[in-house]
Coordinates of C-alpha atoms and ligand atoms in Angstrom, one line a residue:
M1 CA 152.9 66.8 10.3
S2 CA 155.0 64.6 11.3
T3 CA 154.0 61.1 10.2
V4 CA 153.2 58.5 13.0
R5 CA 154.9 55.3 13.2
R6 CA 152.6 52.4 14.5
I7 CA 155.5 49.6 15.8
A8 CA 154.2 46.2 17.0
T9 CA 155.5 45.2 20.4
Q10 CA 155.0 42.4 22.9
P11 CA 154.2 42.7 26.4
I12 CA 157.6 43.3 28.4
A13 CA 157.1 42.3 31.9
G14 CA 158.5 44.6 34.5
M15 CA 155.9 46.6 36.1
K16 CA 155.2 45.5 40.2
P17 CA 151.3 45.5 40.9
G18 CA 150.4 47.9 43.5
T19 CA 153.8 50.4 42.1
S20 CA 153.4 53.8 41.1
G21 CA 155.7 53.2 38.4
L22 CA 158.3 51.2 36.7
R23 CA 161.7 50.9 38.3
K24 CA 164.3 48.8 37.1
K25 CA 168.0 48.9 35.6
V26 CA 169.2 50.7 33.2
S27 CA 169.9 47.8 31.1
E28 CA 166.4 46.9 31.1
F29 CA 165.3 50.1 29.9
E30 CA 167.7 49.9 27.1
R31 CA 166.3 46.9 25.5
P32 CA 164.5 47.5 22.4
H33 CA 160.8 48.8 22.9
Y34 CA 161.0 48.5 26.5
L35 CA 160.3 52.2 27.6
E36 CA 158.1 52.4 24.7
N37 CA 155.7 49.8 26.1
F38 CA 155.3 51.6 29.3
V39 CA 154.6 55.0 27.8
Q40 CA 152.3 53.5 25.4
S41 CA 150.3 51.5 28.4
V42 CA 150.5 54.9 30.9
F43 CA 148.4 56.7 27.8
D44 CA 146.2 53.7 27.3
A45 CA 145.3 53.2 30.8
V46 CA 144.7 57.1 31.1
R47 CA 143.1 58.5 27.9
P48 CA 140.0 60.4 28.4
P49 CA 137.2 59.3 26.1
E50 CA 137.8 62.0 24.0
G51 CA 141.1 61.5 23.7
F52 CA 144.2 63.8 24.8
A53 CA 143.3 66.8 22.2
G54 CA 143.8 70.2 24.2
R55 CA 145.6 68.9 26.8
T56 CA 148.8 69.4 28.7
L57 CA 151.6 66.8 29.9
V58 CA 154.8 67.8 32.2
L59 CA 157.8 66.3 31.6
G60 CA 161.1 65.9 33.3
G61 CA 163.7 63.9 35.2
D62 CA 166.5 64.0 38.0
G63 CA 169.0 64.0 35.1
R64 CA 170.4 60.4 35.6
H65 CA 171.5 58.2 32.9
G66 CA 168.8 57.7 30.7
N67 CA 166.9 61.2 31.3
L68 CA 168.1 62.8 27.8
R69 CA 166.7 59.6 25.5
A70 CA 163.8 59.1 27.6
V71 CA 162.6 62.5 27.3
Q72 CA 162.8 62.6 23.5
V73 CA 161.4 59.4 23.2
V74 CA 158.0 60.6 25.6
L75 CA 157.6 64.0 23.1
R76 CA 157.4 61.6 20.3
M77 CA 155.1 59.4 21.6
A78 CA 152.8 62.4 23.4
A79 CA 152.4 63.9 19.7
A80 CA 151.5 60.8 17.9
A81 CA 148.7 60.3 21.0
G82 CA 148.0 63.7 20.4
F83 CA 148.1 65.7 23.1
A84 CA 148.5 69.5 22.4
R85 CA 151.2 70.4 24.8
V86 CA 154.1 69.1 26.5
L87 CA 155.7 71.5 29.2
V88 CA 159.4 69.8 29.6
G89 CA 161.9 71.1 32.1
A90 CA 164.9 72.8 30.8
G91 CA 167.9 69.7 30.3
G92 CA 165.0 67.4 30.7
L93 CA 165.2 68.5 34.5
L94 CA 162.4 68.6 36.8
S95 CA 162.5 67.8 40.6
T96 CA 159.3 65.4 41.6
P97 CA 158.3 68.1 44.0
A98 CA 158.6 70.7 40.9
A99 CA 156.5 68.3 38.5
S100 CA 153.4 67.8 40.9
C101 CA 153.9 71.9 41.3
V102 CA 154.2 72.8 37.7
I103 CA 151.2 70.0 37.2
R104 CA 149.0 72.0 39.6
R105 CA 150.0 75.2 38.6
R106 CA 149.7 74.7 34.8
G107 CA 146.3 72.9 35.1
A108 CA 147.9 69.7 33.3
F109 CA 146.1 66.5 32.5
G110 CA 149.4 65.3 34.1
G111 CA 152.7 64.3 33.9
L112 CA 155.4 61.8 33.3
I113 CA 158.5 62.1 35.6
L114 CA 161.8 60.2 34.6
S115 CA 163.5 59.5 38.4
A116 CA 164.5 56.4 40.2
S117 CA 164.6 58.5 43.4
H118 CA 167.1 57.3 45.9
N119 CA 168.4 54.3 43.7
P120 CA 172.1 54.4 42.3
G121 CA 172.2 56.3 38.4
G122 CA 174.5 55.6 35.8
P123 CA 175.0 53.3 33.0
D124 CA 174.7 50.3 35.4
G125 CA 172.4 51.8 38.1
D126 CA 168.6 52.0 38.0
F127 CA 165.9 54.2 35.7
G128 CA 162.4 54.9 36.3
I129 CA 159.4 56.8 35.5
K130 CA 155.8 57.1 37.0
F131 CA 152.8 58.8 36.1
N132 CA 151.3 61.8 38.2
G133 CA 148.0 62.9 37.6
A134 CA 145.8 66.9 37.4
N135 CA 146.5 66.9 40.9
G136 CA 150.3 66.0 41.0
G137 CA 150.5 63.4 42.7
P138 CA 151.3 59.6 42.0
A139 CA 148.7 57.7 40.3
P140 CA 146.6 55.9 42.7
E141 CA 146.2 52.1 42.9
A142 CA 142.9 51.8 40.5
V143 CA 145.1 54.0 37.6
T144 CA 148.4 52.0 38.5
D145 CA 146.7 49.1 38.2
A146 CA 145.3 50.0 34.9
I147 CA 148.7 50.8 33.8
H148 CA 149.8 47.5 34.8
A149 CA 146.9 45.6 33.0
A150 CA 148.0 47.7 29.9
T151 CA 151.9 46.7 30.0
L152 CA 150.3 43.0 29.9
R153 CA 148.2 43.2 26.9
I154 CA 150.1 45.9 24.9
T155 CA 150.4 45.1 21.1
H156 CA 152.1 48.1 19.4
Y157 CA 152.8 51.8 20.6
D158 CA 152.7 54.8 18.0
I159 CA 155.6 56.9 17.9
A160 CA 155.9 60.3 15.5
D161 CA 159.0 60.5 13.1
A162 CA 161.1 63.4 14.3
P163 CA 164.3 64.5 14.8
D164 CA 165.3 64.8 18.7
L165 CA 164.6 68.5 20.2
A166 CA 166.9 71.0 21.5
L167 CA 166.4 71.1 25.3
D168 CA 169.0 73.3 27.2
R169 CA 166.8 76.6 27.4
P170 CA 163.3 77.6 27.7
G171 CA 161.5 78.2 24.4
R172 CA 158.8 76.6 22.1
S173 CA 158.6 74.5 19.2
L174 CA 156.9 72.4 17.2
L175 CA 156.8 68.2 16.9
G176 CA 153.9 67.7 14.2
D177 CA 151.4 69.3 15.6
L178 CA 152.3 69.6 19.5
L179 CA 153.2 72.7 20.9
V180 CA 156.8 71.8 22.8
E181 CA 157.4 74.5 26.0
V182 CA 160.4 74.3 27.5
I183 CA 160.7 75.9 30.9
D184 CA 162.7 77.1 33.5
P185 CA 162.4 74.0 35.7
V186 CA 162.7 76.2 39.1
A187 CA 160.7 79.1 38.0
D188 CA 157.5 77.4 38.9
Y189 CA 158.8 75.8 42.3
R190 CA 160.3 79.1 43.6
D191 CA 157.3 81.2 43.0
L192 CA 155.3 78.5 45.2
M193 CA 157.9 78.8 47.9
H194 CA 157.6 82.3 47.6
E195 CA 153.8 82.4 48.4
L196 CA 154.5 80.1 51.7
F197 CA 157.7 81.3 53.6
D198 CA 158.7 84.8 54.4
F199 CA 161.5 85.4 52.5
D200 CA 162.5 88.2 54.2
A201 CA 162.9 86.3 57.4
L202 CA 164.9 83.9 55.7
R203 CA 167.1 86.6 54.3
A204 CA 167.7 88.1 57.9
L205 CA 168.1 84.9 59.0
F206 CA 171.5 84.5 56.5
A207 CA 172.0 88.1 56.9
G208 CA 172.9 87.3 60.5
G209 CA 175.6 84.6 59.8
F210 CA 173.2 81.5 60.1
R211 CA 175.4 78.8 58.3
L212 CA 173.8 76.3 56.0
A213 CA 175.4 72.8 54.5
F214 CA 173.1 71.7 52.0
D215 CA 174.4 68.5 50.4
A216 CA 172.6 68.4 46.9
M217 CA 174.1 64.8 46.1
H218 CA 174.5 65.5 42.8
A219 CA 171.0 64.8 42.1
V220 CA 168.5 67.5 40.8
T221 CA 167.9 69.7 43.5
G222 CA 171.3 71.5 43.1
P223 CA 169.8 74.2 40.8
Y224 CA 167.0 74.4 42.9
A225 CA 169.0 74.9 45.9
K226 CA 171.1 77.1 44.2
A227 CA 168.4 79.4 43.1
I228 CA 166.5 79.4 46.3
L229 CA 169.4 79.6 49.2
E230 CA 172.2 81.3 47.8
D231 CA 170.8 83.4 44.8
E232 CA 167.8 84.7 46.8
L233 CA 168.0 84.3 50.0
G234 CA 171.8 85.8 50.3
A235 CA 173.5 82.3 51.9
P236 CA 177.2 82.2 51.0
A237 CA 178.5 80.2 47.7
G238 CA 179.1 76.9 48.8
T239 CA 176.3 76.8 51.1
V240 CA 175.2 74.3 48.3
R241 CA 177.3 71.3 48.3
N242 CA 177.0 68.7 45.0
G243 CA 175.3 71.2 43.4
V244 CA 175.6 70.1 39.8
P245 CA 173.6 66.9 38.6
L246 CA 175.6 64.3 37.1
P247 CA 174.0 61.4 35.4
D248 CA 175.6 58.9 37.8
F249 CA 175.3 61.2 40.8
G250 CA 179.0 61.3 41.0
G251 CA 179.2 57.8 41.8
G252 CA 177.2 58.1 45.2
H253 CA 174.0 56.9 46.4
P254 CA 172.1 59.6 46.3
D255 CA 169.4 58.3 49.2
P256 CA 170.0 61.3 52.1
N257 CA 170.5 58.8 55.4
L258 CA 173.5 59.0 57.7
V259 CA 175.3 56.4 55.7
H260 CA 175.1 57.7 52.0
A261 CA 175.4 61.3 53.4
H262 CA 178.5 60.7 55.5
E263 CA 180.3 63.8 54.4
L264 CA 177.6 65.8 55.6
L265 CA 177.5 63.7 59.0
A266 CA 181.0 64.6 59.3
T267 CA 180.7 68.0 58.8
M268 CA 177.8 68.1 60.9
M269 CA 179.6 66.5 63.7
A270 CA 183.0 68.4 63.5
D271 CA 183.6 71.5 66.1
D272 CA 183.3 74.0 63.6
A273 CA 180.0 72.7 62.3
P274 CA 177.2 75.1 60.5
D275 CA 174.0 75.5 62.3
L276 CA 172.3 73.2 59.8
G277 CA 172.7 70.4 57.7
A278 CA 170.8 69.1 55.3
A279 CA 170.5 66.5 52.3
S280 CA 168.2 65.7 49.5
D281 CA 167.8 62.5 47.5
G282 CA 167.9 62.2 43.7
D283 CA 164.5 63.7 42.6
G284 CA 164.3 65.8 45.3
D285 CA 161.3 64.8 47.2
R286 CA 163.2 63.9 50.1
N287 CA 165.1 65.6 53.2
L288 CA 167.5 64.9 55.7
I289 CA 167.7 66.9 58.5
I290 CA 170.8 67.3 61.0
G291 CA 171.8 69.8 63.3
R292 CA 175.2 70.9 65.1
G293 CA 176.3 67.0 66.6
L294 CA 172.7 66.1 66.2
P295 CA 171.3 63.9 63.8
L296 CA 167.4 64.3 63.7
S297 CA 165.3 60.9 62.8
P298 CA 163.2 62.0 60.0
S299 CA 159.8 61.0 62.2
D300 CA 160.6 63.2 64.6
S301 CA 161.2 66.3 61.9
L302 CA 157.8 65.4 61.2
A303 CA 156.7 65.6 64.2
M304 CA 159.0 69.0 65.2
L305 CA 157.7 70.4 62.0
A306 CA 153.8 69.6 62.8
A307 CA 154.3 71.4 66.2
N308 CA 155.9 74.2 64.6
A309 CA 154.6 74.9 61.1
H310 CA 152.3 77.8 62.3
L311 CA 156.0 80.1 62.5
A312 CA 155.4 80.1 58.7
P313 CA 152.9 82.4 56.8
A314 CA 151.3 79.4 54.9
Y315 CA 150.2 77.3 58.1
R316 CA 149.6 80.5 60.3
G317 CA 146.1 79.2 60.2
G318 CA 147.1 75.9 62.0
L319 CA 146.7 72.2 60.1
A320 CA 143.8 70.5 59.3
G321 CA 145.4 67.1 60.4
V322 CA 148.2 65.4 59.9
A323 CA 149.6 61.8 58.6
R324 CA 152.2 60.0 58.5
S325 CA 153.0 55.9 57.0
M326 CA 152.7 53.2 59.4
P327 CA 156.0 52.6 59.7
T328 CA 157.1 56.0 60.6
S329 CA 157.2 56.7 64.6
A330 CA 154.4 57.6 66.7
A331 CA 156.0 61.2 67.5
V332 CA 153.7 63.4 65.2
D333 CA 150.6 61.4 66.7
R334 CA 151.2 63.2 70.4
V335 CA 151.6 66.5 68.4
A336 CA 148.5 65.9 66.9
A337 CA 146.4 64.6 69.8
R338 CA 148.1 67.9 71.8
L339 CA 146.8 70.3 68.7
G340 CA 143.8 68.5 68.6
I341 CA 143.9 67.5 65.2
P342 CA 142.9 64.1 63.5
C343 CA 146.3 61.7 62.8
F344 CA 145.6 59.5 60.1
E345 CA 148.3 56.1 59.6
T346 CA 148.2 55.3 55.8
P347 CA 150.6 52.4 54.1
T348 CA 154.3 53.6 53.0
G349 CA 154.0 56.0 49.7
W350 CA 153.2 58.8 49.0
K351 CA 150.3 58.0 46.8
F352 CA 148.8 57.3 50.0
F353 CA 148.2 60.8 51.2
G354 CA 146.8 62.4 48.0
N355 CA 143.4 61.5 49.0
L356 CA 143.3 62.8 52.3
L357 CA 145.5 66.3 51.2
D358 CA 142.7 66.4 48.0
A359 CA 140.1 66.3 50.8
G360 CA 141.4 68.8 53.0
R361 CA 141.3 66.6 55.6
I362 CA 145.5 67.0 56.5
T363 CA 147.7 69.8 55.8
L364 CA 151.4 68.0 56.7
C365 CA 152.2 64.4 56.3
G366 CA 155.4 62.5 56.4
E367 CA 157.5 59.0 56.1
E368 CA 160.5 57.8 58.5
S369 CA 162.6 57.2 54.9
A370 CA 162.8 61.5 54.7
G371 CA 160.1 62.2 53.1
T372 CA 158.1 65.3 54.6
G373 CA 155.1 67.0 52.7
S374 CA 152.3 69.7 52.8
D375 CA 149.2 70.4 50.6
H376 CA 151.3 72.5 48.8
V377 CA 152.0 70.1 46.3
R378 CA 151.0 66.3 45.8
E379 CA 154.6 64.5 46.7
K380 CA 157.1 64.7 49.4
D381 CA 159.5 68.0 49.0
G382 CA 162.9 68.0 50.3
L383 CA 163.7 71.4 49.9
W384 CA 160.6 73.0 50.9
A385 CA 161.4 70.9 54.2
V386 CA 164.5 72.6 54.7
L387 CA 162.8 76.0 54.0
L388 CA 160.1 75.2 57.1
W389 CA 163.2 74.3 59.3
L390 CA 164.9 77.7 58.7
Q391 CA 161.8 79.3 59.2
V392 CA 161.2 77.6 62.6
L393 CA 164.7 78.1 63.7
A394 CA 164.7 82.0 62.5
A395 CA 161.4 82.8 64.3
R396 CA 162.2 81.1 67.5
R397 CA 165.6 81.8 67.6
Q398 CA 167.6 78.8 68.5
S399 CA 169.3 75.9 67.4
L400 CA 168.0 72.8 65.8
R401 CA 168.8 71.3 69.4
E402 CA 167.4 73.6 71.6
V403 CA 164.2 73.0 69.5
A404 CA 164.5 69.1 69.7
Q405 CA 165.4 69.2 73.3
A406 CA 162.3 71.4 74.1
H407 CA 160.2 69.0 72.5
W408 CA 161.3 65.8 73.7
S409 CA 160.8 67.1 77.1
T410 CA 157.4 68.2 76.3
Y411 CA 156.3 65.2 74.2
G412 CA 158.6 62.2 75.3
R413 CA 160.9 60.9 72.9
N414 CA 159.9 58.2 70.2
Y415 CA 163.4 56.3 70.2
Y416 CA 163.5 54.9 66.2
T417 CA 165.4 53.1 63.9
R418 CA 164.8 51.7 60.7
H419 CA 167.6 48.1 59.8
D420 CA 167.8 47.3 55.8
H421 CA 169.0 43.7 54.9
E422 CA 169.3 44.6 50.8
A423 CA 169.6 42.3 48.6
L424 CA 168.4 39.1 50.0
P425 CA 167.7 36.2 47.8
L426 CA 163.6 36.3 47.1
D427 CA 162.9 33.2 48.3
V428 CA 164.1 33.8 51.3
A429 CA 162.5 37.0 51.6
Q430 CA 159.5 35.9 50.9
A431 CA 159.3 32.7 52.9
L432 CA 160.6 34.7 56.4
M433 CA 158.0 37.2 55.6
A434 CA 155.1 34.3 55.3
D435 CA 156.1 32.3 58.0
L436 CA 156.3 35.8 60.4
A437 CA 152.6 36.4 59.1
A438 CA 151.6 33.3 60.2
K439 CA 153.2 33.1 63.4
L440 CA 152.2 36.6 64.5
P441 CA 148.5 36.0 65.2
A442 CA 149.6 33.8 68.3
L443 CA 152.0 36.4 69.8
A444 CA 149.1 38.8 70.6
G445 CA 148.4 39.1 74.6
Q446 CA 152.1 37.8 75.3
V447 CA 154.9 39.2 77.1
M448 CA 157.7 39.8 75.5
A449 CA 161.1 41.8 76.7
G450 CA 158.7 42.7 79.6
R451 CA 156.3 44.7 77.4
R452 CA 152.6 43.0 76.6
V453 CA 151.8 42.5 73.0
V454 CA 148.7 44.4 72.2
L455 CA 148.2 44.0 68.7
A456 CA 150.4 41.4 66.0
D457 CA 148.8 41.7 62.8
D458 CA 149.5 42.1 58.4
F459 CA 148.6 45.7 58.0
A460 CA 145.2 46.9 56.4
Y461 CA 144.4 50.3 55.6
T462 CA 141.0 51.3 54.6
D463 CA 140.9 54.9 52.7
P464 CA 138.9 57.4 54.6
V465 CA 138.1 58.8 51.6
D466 CA 136.9 56.7 48.6
G467 CA 137.0 53.5 51.0
S468 CA 139.3 51.6 48.9
V469 CA 141.4 48.8 51.1
S470 CA 145.2 47.9 50.6
R471 CA 146.3 44.8 52.2
H472 CA 149.8 43.7 53.1
Q473 CA 150.9 46.5 53.6
G474 CA 153.5 45.5 57.0
L475 CA 153.8 43.4 59.8
R476 CA 153.4 44.7 63.1
L477 CA 153.9 43.9 66.9
V478 CA 152.7 46.7 68.9
F479 CA 153.4 46.9 72.6
D480 CA 151.5 48.0 76.0
D481 CA 154.3 50.8 76.2
G482 CA 153.6 52.2 72.5
A483 CA 156.9 50.4 71.4
R484 CA 156.5 49.1 68.3
I485 CA 158.5 46.6 65.5
V486 CA 157.1 46.6 62.0
W487 CA 158.8 44.4 59.2
R488 CA 158.1 45.0 55.2
L489 CA 159.5 44.2 52.0
S490 CA 160.6 47.2 50.0
G491 CA 158.8 48.4 46.8
T492 CA 161.7 50.0 45.3
G493 CA 164.6 47.8 45.2
T494 CA 165.7 46.3 42.0
E495 CA 167.9 43.7 42.9
G496 CA 166.3 40.7 45.3
A497 CA 164.6 41.5 47.8
T498 CA 165.0 44.4 50.8
L499 CA 163.6 43.8 54.2
R500 CA 163.0 46.7 56.6
A501 CA 162.6 45.9 60.1
Y502 CA 161.1 49.2 61.9
I503 CA 161.8 49.7 65.5
E504 CA 160.4 52.3 68.2
R505 CA 159.7 52.8 72.0
L506 CA 158.3 56.0 73.5
E507 CA 161.0 57.6 76.5
T508 CA 159.3 59.9 78.7
D509 CA 162.0 59.6 81.5
P510 CA 163.7 63.5 81.8
A511 CA 166.9 61.5 82.3
A512 CA 167.2 59.4 79.6
L513 CA 166.0 61.6 76.4
A514 CA 169.7 61.8 75.4
L515 CA 170.5 58.3 74.6
D516 CA 171.8 57.1 71.1
P517 CA 168.5 55.3 69.3
Q518 CA 170.8 52.0 68.9
Q519 CA 171.1 51.7 72.8
A520 CA 168.0 53.2 73.4
L521 CA 166.5 50.4 71.5
A522 CA 168.6 47.4 72.2
D523 CA 166.3 44.9 73.6
L524 CA 163.7 45.8 71.0
I525 CA 166.4 45.1 68.2
A526 CA 167.3 41.6 69.7
L527 CA 163.6 40.9 69.9
A528 CA 162.9 41.7 66.3
D529 CA 165.8 39.0 65.3
R530 CA 164.7 36.5 67.4
V531 CA 161.0 36.6 66.9
S532 CA 161.5 37.1 62.6
G533 CA 164.5 34.6 62.6
L534 CA 166.4 37.0 60.4
R535 CA 169.9 36.4 61.4
E536 CA 170.0 32.7 61.3
R537 CA 167.6 32.5 58.0
T538 CA 169.4 34.8 56.2
G539 CA 173.2 34.1 57.4
R540 CA 173.2 38.2 57.5
Q541 CA 175.3 38.9 60.5
K542 CA 174.1 42.9 60.6
P543 CA 172.1 45.3 58.4
D544 CA 172.9 46.7 55.3
V545 CA 171.9 50.4 56.6
V546 CA 170.6 51.5 59.7
T547 CA 169.1 54.6 60.0
Ligands
VG1_601 C1 160.9 53.7 50.4 C2 160.6 54.4 51.0 C3 159.1 54.9 51.3 C4 159.3 55.4 50.1 C5 159.8 55.4 48.9 C6 159.2 56.0 47.8 O1 160.0 52.7 49.8 O2 161.0 53.2 52.8 O3 159.2 55.3 52.4 O4 158.1 56.3 49.6 O5 160.9 54.5 49.2 O6 160.2 57.1 47.9 P1 160.4 51.2 50.1 O7 159.0 50.4 49.3 O8 161.6 50.6 49.1 O9 160.5 50.8 51.7 V1 161.3 58.0 46.7 O10 162.3 58.6 47.1 O11 160.5 57.2 45.5 O12 161.8 59.1 46.8
CO602 CO1 163.0 60.7 45.8

């Protein structure tokens, strides 16, 4: 037995209500008791009446600065809380989708995932921690509200007195009565991918000379991508770039978009570009897909995967339904209509897909921010999306460009862009949104940029499974030709406010399917600025990130 110490503490504000975890500057997390307070609050909020006896907790993170210290703290606190077992990834690593997979396959009570996802790492960067439940998904709002409430009334936390455990390779040890099992972070996930995809067909693809560039951005996907793409599928060494996870992600920003993955973009736009380019984010749940000379918008990728998923063994029987977040383009809606399956529109964030997946109402879902996933886990899954794309290309014997062109000529093309304005003063951003919300209703029925506004509102979502309602999920202007402008404030930024404007329109003219998206959307982009007054109110002349 190790002794458990009870440490008096005071509430430390920090968790944003409505978010699935805590994401903050590393300096905040390094304040005394800060991490411990959150972990205790999670345990207090989710403890079953009979306690944690006999229960398993899954633990791991994306390897960023602070990961290893946090793992040791959580182990000592899990011992104090009375868990029977913790499954922790070797080196403290587990990608977010792999953590979801391990929770589900091992019948765990839940898991703690250490990551700030796409936010920069290192001592000056961000850290984060979130709780996923027994279904492997981010805690639903009722649970995050309970965790938030616990962070506000905490008076003490319990922690076992014990030295750090060695975590570098698989094995078992005891921390008091707690069994700590260090697992291979890749194994369960790789087994799951075997069940979903035809690995022989993928091996044959690479054996035939197919070239892939996978940029792991020095984040957690490196070991997964190497083990699966290079070791199992025979892709040549060097297919996985920046494949060693580093505490500061090599100084980069592990957000797989065209700005932060510019090296990959340059590779894919060059004359001798590989057949497919892909990148993943800090915790491995997102994916960027680039064809030779053709960056693909994540919304299009979702639609094309939905249209072609039946080419992979796991989805051969068809899809029960699909879902997308509200700001994601409506390209997938058109696929669902043709397939005759339901399409759900949810607020931003993966937790909203969980109920639909658990209820079997959807098989595939995704977000415009490069998150795509299916019912195989309860998180978005970057490497899975790459494998599904490989399966589609192998089965169709076509390039990504050919698949995209065929798709657009069948369904039309939803030109799409997102403009991010980062680190705005909070009051300026909030006032802008409040004024916009007040002014929107009066715009209904008006004609702007040659289109009639058919809907102008603040998006609210009623969960079709449990009836819960989530309000204020983004302001939107919807036009009679299907064009849309959406504004919302980011929930994941850690500096001031990040305001995102999302703009799309549908093009069905066969002669106009190959335009530059910024040009194709120019009139709507100008309209978005006029309606929101963004440039004038923020003094910003252009967005920080355009995707
Ligand atoms: C962003 C994205 C959202 C995603 C969220 C978490 O949120 O827009 O689509 O679900 O990040 O992703 P926000 O609130 O900043 O817009 V993460 O990679 O934790 O991979
Ligand atoms: Co992520």
